[in-house]
Amino acid sequence: MSSAREIRADFDRASLVVYQAYPDAIADVAVRQQKFGPPFSVGRMTWIKPSFPWLMHRSNWGRKSGQERTLAVRIRRSGWEAALGEAVLTGYEPRAHGSPEAWRQAFERASVHVQWDPERTVRGAGLPHDSIQVGLGRGIIQRFVDDWVVSITDLTPLVRKLRKHLDDGRADQATRLLPTEAVYPVPAELVRRLGM
């Protein structure tokens, strides 16, 4: 592994924030009801990311089609850790899986997928530590919707402000406005499963 893997998040004793980017139709319902509902689909995998800069890189600061709205979804830590406890990495790693065949079988059955990608600066450059993305599959997504979500906040106005700072060459000001993230304490029994 070339880079360190850390989960960085905005969290407290009971909850943590994950970020998602959606079109208006999904975001409007989620923010109004404080719960995901149609047209959000519980029938397909949804990816949650505790790193705000990584989601900004992925959604091109809300410029990508279908990713115009940025939501901060505060979820229960118990749900987050339950998801990590069922997770299988998206690629084979000997330390986590033993054999490629064992990984393949576990991956096909898994209700949760985990992928690591280089963390990003506000300018999009890769950093020397990786950031986690967690894919919630059909077997677990209803629990996310019904049991884990504590609150849903629309960060789109903040994203627009940050984007303007960046467009105007004020990366320092943009960086100061980013949500605060600290290294999340991963339970020891999950470290190997997550390839950390």
Steps between C-alpha positions, in 0.01 A plus 500: 500500500655823386296737713358505849132426546306708748136572551468874552160629598295761681380290795396509864432226756173388339515594133707594198441691179514340156467696178300422188430689178156481338275665243237747624216245494666273760657780705177700535308203644786397732548849646126568537415163662837455676486151351572353159191421293402453134652568251791375719526126432561238767548249217844613392828554684553844651850625587570699815823691557618657827752720313355830377804585279479158335133547411579847365765345277254232389208736428726774356371738770137428412552557126443139389159417361285328763743606777406867527384483862734407785339348810660451841329191641558453872470131587529294817849366568341165587364478144829613345694239694241232419551580131880484533460166678325355193730665245711327237771689311432563129836345410688190618762560771687198643510630860125555510373201301748211490435383144355666188223238500406577863486869412287438189245296696487754784470791255208343315310441826589833664230754577769766555799585280800709603731685264806709582608793283763772547372787714490835319595860564249773411688533171451128427859386553547157659617483862720225654210339688199320362137583565222244545181465302236259624245349260175393665325225306138390490541277806579792730381821335156493665670501842699806390178680399281393793736457796833676450423849369492761776479813282549618141647843426523662158858627458446622144522872598835431671623309194412797275688737731805270507489463122497879458805534728682237294397657168633833630833347603431509875576138593607602853161655571324194357712268718408694816128444430524121456316283754737387777607136474709297743637146488218263595589224749439175312421205729799262507297204372416692179852612405593188300156469336535857373854447375646756741 
